């Protein structure tokens, strides 16, 4: 019988796929990651609540033990001696995980390769086939992190942010401003400003809307421009990068794999995002280590 190309195929090399690939590399499992992009750049941040010595502390762009929430004139600030709000630089995370994978003898990251369609069971026990733009690949397990096709609106958070540096101090670097609420234009969603000050002259400023209706992109851009003007005034600022996206916030049950043993959605596709906040990075890491252990056994 022809052996499969790998024990595991991972479709998508984002946060979920790379964390699983690195865990499989450390477990000595033969695996391949299929990733359309050729290069990884610092294109986003991942933020979450953590203990100070969490596994990705060396990838932090910033951390705060004090945070604030505001609504109108009501402002609340809290702090902790045992908990931090951490923000990771995606570029550092990518470098860390791809380095583990590239140095391994068992996991291969195929950059510039795309998987398409639904994986299919092959003839013979425990084998799957995935079609790619460079030909078919087979494996015993397939872990699919590709975002699912949305056939109807899904409630979640839409965000648009700018990471900027200013020519003079503008921010309080000791306090993360997590949810400073703003009036929603028509009352159908929840709007807030989110500011992560990495220093007194360097911050990520982001507008966020919780809604089931995709917001108008121009309206979001105008909102962000107003917030930046209110914060900066006449202070000059340099745009480091922009980020925009959508995080689903819904309750999802564990994927039913009884009829498809060996195939499993992971990451956001597998319900990693918390329904209350959208936070997903830590849950992806926990799932990666658990899955790697099961595959290695």
Coordinates of C-alpha atoms in Angstrom, one line a residue:
X1 CA 0.0 0.0 0.0
X2 CA 1.3 3.5 -0.9
X3 CA 2.2 5.4 2.2
X4 CA 0.6 8.9 2.7
X5 CA 2.7 11.9 2.0
X6 CA 2.5 12.9 5.7
X7 CA 1.0 11.8 9.0
X8 CA -0.8 15.2 9.2
X9 CA -1.7 17.9 6.8
X10 CA -2.4 21.4 8.1
X11 CA -4.4 23.6 5.8
X12 CA -3.4 27.2 6.6
X13 CA -0.3 28.5 8.3
X14 CA -1.7 31.3 10.5
X15 CA -1.8 31.4 14.3
X16 CA -3.6 28.0 14.6
X17 CA -1.7 26.2 11.9
X18 CA 1.7 27.3 12.9
X19 CA 1.2 26.6 16.6
X20 CA 0.0 23.1 15.6
X21 CA 2.9 22.6 13.2
X22 CA 5.4 23.7 15.9
X23 CA 3.8 21.3 18.4
X24 CA 4.0 18.4 15.9
X25 CA 7.6 19.2 15.2
X26 CA 8.4 19.1 18.9
X27 CA 6.5 15.8 19.1
X28 CA 8.4 14.3 16.1
X29 CA 5.4 13.9 13.9
X30 CA 5.7 14.0 10.1
X31 CA 3.5 16.9 8.9
X32 CA 3.1 19.4 6.1
X33 CA 1.6 22.9 6.4
X34 CA -0.1 24.3 3.3
X35 CA 0.1 28.1 3.3
X36 CA -0.7 30.5 0.4
X37 CA 1.5 33.4 1.4
X38 CA 5.2 33.4 0.5
X39 CA 6.3 35.7 3.3
X40 CA 5.2 36.5 6.8
X41 CA 5.1 40.1 7.9
X42 CA 4.0 41.8 11.1
X43 CA 0.4 42.3 10.0
X44 CA -1.5 42.2 13.3
X45 CA -1.4 41.9 17.0
X46 CA -2.8 39.1 19.2
X47 CA -3.9 40.3 22.7
X48 CA -5.1 38.3 25.7
X49 CA -5.1 38.0 29.4
X50 CA -2.2 36.0 30.7
X51 CA 0.1 35.3 33.6
X52 CA 3.3 37.3 33.4
X53 CA 5.5 34.3 32.4
X54 CA 3.2 33.0 29.6
X55 CA 4.8 31.0 26.8
X56 CA 5.0 33.9 24.3
X57 CA 6.3 36.6 26.6
X58 CA 9.4 37.1 24.4
X59 CA 7.0 38.0 21.5
X60 CA 5.3 40.8 23.3
X61 CA 4.9 44.3 21.9
X62 CA 3.5 45.5 25.2
X63 CA 2.0 44.4 28.5
X64 CA -0.1 46.1 31.1
X65 CA -1.1 45.4 34.6
X66 CA -3.6 48.3 34.6
X67 CA -6.5 48.8 32.3
X68 CA -9.6 51.0 31.9
X69 CA -13.1 50.9 30.6
X70 CA -15.2 54.0 30.0
X71 CA -18.8 54.9 29.0
X72 CA -19.6 58.6 28.6
X73 CA -18.3 60.4 31.8
X74 CA -18.1 57.1 33.7
X75 CA -14.5 55.8 33.8
X76 CA -13.3 52.7 35.7
X77 CA -9.6 51.6 36.0
X78 CA -8.4 48.4 37.6
X79 CA -5.1 46.7 38.1
X80 CA -3.6 43.3 39.1
X81 CA -0.4 42.0 40.5
X82 CA -0.8 38.5 39.1
X83 CA -2.4 39.1 35.7
X84 CA -1.3 41.1 32.6
X85 CA -3.0 42.1 29.4
X86 CA -0.4 41.1 26.8
X87 CA -0.2 42.1 23.2
X88 CA 2.0 40.0 20.8
X89 CA 3.7 41.3 17.7
X90 CA 2.7 38.9 14.9
X91 CA 6.1 39.2 13.2
X92 CA 7.8 37.9 16.3
X93 CA 5.3 35.1 16.7
X94 CA 5.7 34.0 13.1
X95 CA 9.5 34.1 13.4
X96 CA 9.4 32.0 16.6
X97 CA 7.0 29.3 15.2
X98 CA 8.5 29.1 11.6
X99 CA 12.0 28.8 13.2
X100 CA 10.9 25.7 15.1
X101 CA 9.3 24.3 12.0
X102 CA 12.2 25.1 9.7
X103 CA 14.7 23.5 12.0
X104 CA 12.7 20.3 12.4
X105 CA 13.3 17.2 10.4
X106 CA 9.7 16.2 10.2
X107 CA 7.5 19.2 9.5
X108 CA 7.5 21.1 6.2
X109 CA 6.0 24.6 5.7
X110 CA 4.9 24.8 2.0
X111 CA 4.8 28.6 1.3
X112 CA 3.0 29.8 -1.8
X113 CA 0.8 26.7 -2.0
X114 CA -3.0 26.8 -1.8
X115 CA -5.4 24.0 -0.8
X116 CA -8.9 24.1 -2.3
X117 CA -12.1 22.2 -2.0
X118 CA -13.1 19.8 0.7
X119 CA -10.6 17.0 1.7
X120 CA -11.8 13.6 0.6
X121 CA -11.3 10.1 2.0
X122 CA -9.1 7.9 -0.1
X123 CA -9.4 4.2 -0.7
X124 CA -7.8 2.3 2.2
X125 CA -7.9 2.8 5.9
X126 CA -7.1 6.1 7.6
X127 CA -6.2 8.2 4.6
X128 CA -7.3 11.6 3.3
X129 CA -6.5 13.5 0.1
X130 CA -6.3 17.2 -0.3
X131 CA -6.2 19.0 -3.6
X132 CA -3.6 21.8 -3.9
X133 CA -2.6 24.0 -6.8
X134 CA 0.6 21.9 -7.0
X135 CA -1.1 18.5 -7.0
X136 CA -2.8 16.2 -4.5
X137 CA -1.4 15.4 -1.1
X138 CA -2.4 12.6 1.2
X139 CA -2.3 12.2 5.0
X140 CA -3.7 10.2 7.8
X141 CA -5.0 13.4 9.5
X142 CA -6.1 16.7 8.1
X143 CA -6.4 19.8 10.3
X144 CA -8.2 22.6 8.5
X145 CA -7.8 26.2 9.6
X146 CA -9.2 27.8 6.5
X147 CA -12.1 30.2 7.4
X148 CA -15.5 28.6 6.7
X149 CA -17.7 30.2 4.1
X150 CA -20.3 32.3 5.7
X151 CA -23.8 31.8 4.2
X152 CA -25.5 34.3 6.6
X153 CA -24.5 37.3 8.8
X154 CA -22.6 36.2 11.9
X155 CA -22.4 38.4 15.0
X156 CA -18.9 39.4 15.8
X157 CA -16.4 42.3 16.1
X158 CA -15.3 44.3 13.1
X159 CA -12.2 46.4 13.7
X160 CA -10.0 48.9 12.1
X161 CA -6.8 50.2 13.7
X162 CA -3.6 52.2 13.1
X163 CA -0.3 51.6 14.9
X164 CA 1.4 55.0 15.1
X165 CA 4.4 56.7 16.5
X166 CA 4.2 60.4 17.5
X167 CA 6.9 63.1 17.7
X168 CA 6.0 63.9 21.3
X169 CA 4.4 62.1 24.3
X170 CA 0.7 61.4 23.8
X171 CA -0.1 58.3 25.8
X172 CA -0.1 56.8 29.3
X173 CA 2.0 53.7 28.7
X174 CA 1.0 52.2 32.1
X175 CA -2.7 51.8 31.2
X176 CA -4.4 49.8 28.4
X177 CA -7.7 51.4 27.3
X178 CA -9.7 48.3 26.5
X179 CA -13.3 49.5 25.9
X180 CA -14.1 53.2 25.8
X181 CA -17.6 53.0 24.5
X182 CA -19.0 55.3 21.8
X183 CA -22.6 55.9 20.6
X184 CA -23.6 53.7 17.8
X185 CA -25.0 55.6 14.7
X186 CA -28.3 53.7 14.6
X187 CA -28.3 51.7 17.9
X188 CA -28.0 48.3 16.3
X189 CA -24.4 47.6 17.4
X190 CA -21.9 48.3 20.2
X191 CA -19.0 50.7 19.4
X192 CA -15.9 51.3 21.4
X193 CA -12.4 52.7 21.1
X194 CA -9.4 50.4 22.0
X195 CA -6.0 51.9 22.7
X196 CA -2.8 49.9 23.5
X197 CA 0.0 52.3 24.4
X198 CA 3.3 50.6 23.9
X199 CA 5.2 53.7 25.1
X200 CA 4.3 57.4 25.6
X201 CA 4.7 58.0 21.9
X202 CA 3.8 54.6 20.3
X203 CA 0.3 53.0 20.3
X204 CA -2.2 50.9 18.5
X205 CA -5.5 52.8 18.2
X206 CA -8.5 50.8 17.0
X207 CA -12.2 51.3 16.5
X208 CA -14.3 48.2 17.1
X209 CA -18.0 47.5 16.4
X210 CA -19.9 44.5 17.7
X211 CA -22.7 43.7 15.2
X212 CA -24.2 41.1 12.9
X213 CA -24.2 43.5 10.0
X214 CA -20.9 44.2 8.2
X215 CA -20.2 48.0 8.7
X216 CA -19.5 50.4 5.9
X217 CA -15.7 50.6 5.4
X218 CA -15.7 54.3 4.7
X219 CA -17.8 54.9 7.9
X220 CA -15.3 52.9 10.0
X221 CA -12.3 54.9 8.4
X222 CA -14.0 58.2 9.2
X223 CA -14.7 57.1 12.7
X224 CA -11.0 56.1 13.2
X225 CA -9.9 59.5 11.7
X226 CA -12.0 61.4 14.2
X227 CA -10.6 59.4 17.1
X228 CA -7.1 60.0 16.0
X229 CA -7.7 63.7 15.6
X230 CA -9.2 63.9 19.1
X231 CA -6.2 62.1 20.6
X232 CA -3.4 63.7 18.6
X233 CA -4.6 67.2 18.0
X234 CA -1.7 69.0 16.3
X235 CA 0.8 66.3 17.2
X236 CA 2.5 64.8 14.2
X237 CA 2.3 61.0 13.9
X238 CA 3.8 58.3 11.6
X239 CA 1.7 55.4 10.5
X240 CA 3.6 52.1 11.2
X241 CA 0.9 49.8 9.9
X242 CA -2.9 49.4 9.6
X243 CA -4.9 46.4 10.6
X244 CA -8.5 45.4 9.9
X245 CA -10.6 42.3 10.3
X246 CA -13.5 40.4 11.8
X247 CA -13.7 38.0 14.7
X248 CA -16.8 35.8 15.1
X249 CA -18.4 35.9 18.5
X250 CA -20.8 32.9 18.7
X251 CA -21.3 29.8 20.7
X252 CA -20.0 26.8 18.8
X253 CA -20.1 23.2 19.8
X254 CA -17.2 20.8 19.3
X255 CA -16.9 19.6 15.7
X256 CA -18.7 16.3 15.1
X257 CA -15.9 14.0 13.8
X258 CA -17.7 10.7 14.2
X259 CA -18.5 10.5 10.5
X260 CA -15.2 12.0 9.4
X261 CA -12.5 10.5 11.6
X262 CA -9.1 12.1 10.9
X263 CA -10.5 15.4 9.7
X264 CA -10.8 18.4 12.1
X265 CA -11.4 22.1 11.7
X266 CA -9.0 24.1 13.9
X267 CA -8.5 27.8 14.8
X268 CA -11.5 30.1 14.2
X269 CA -12.9 27.4 11.9
X270 CA -12.9 25.0 14.9
X271 CA -14.6 27.4 17.3
X272 CA -11.4 28.7 19.0
X273 CA -12.7 32.3 19.5
X274 CA -14.5 32.9 22.8
X275 CA -18.1 33.9 22.2
X276 CA -17.9 36.7 24.8
X277 CA -14.7 38.5 23.5
X278 CA -13.3 36.9 20.4
X279 CA -10.0 36.1 22.1
X280 CA -8.5 33.0 20.5
X281 CA -4.7 32.9 20.5
X282 CA -4.3 31.0 23.8
X283 CA -7.1 28.5 23.0
X284 CA -5.3 27.8 19.7
X285 CA -2.1 27.0 21.6
X286 CA -3.8 24.7 24.1
X287 CA -5.6 22.9 21.3
X288 CA -2.3 22.6 19.3
X289 CA -0.5 20.9 22.2
X290 CA -3.4 18.6 22.9
X291 CA -3.8 17.5 19.3
X292 CA 0.0 17.0 18.8
X293 CA 0.0 14.7 21.8
X294 CA -2.9 12.7 20.5
X295 CA -1.4 12.3 17.0
X296 CA 2.0 11.3 18.5
X297 CA 0.3 8.6 20.5

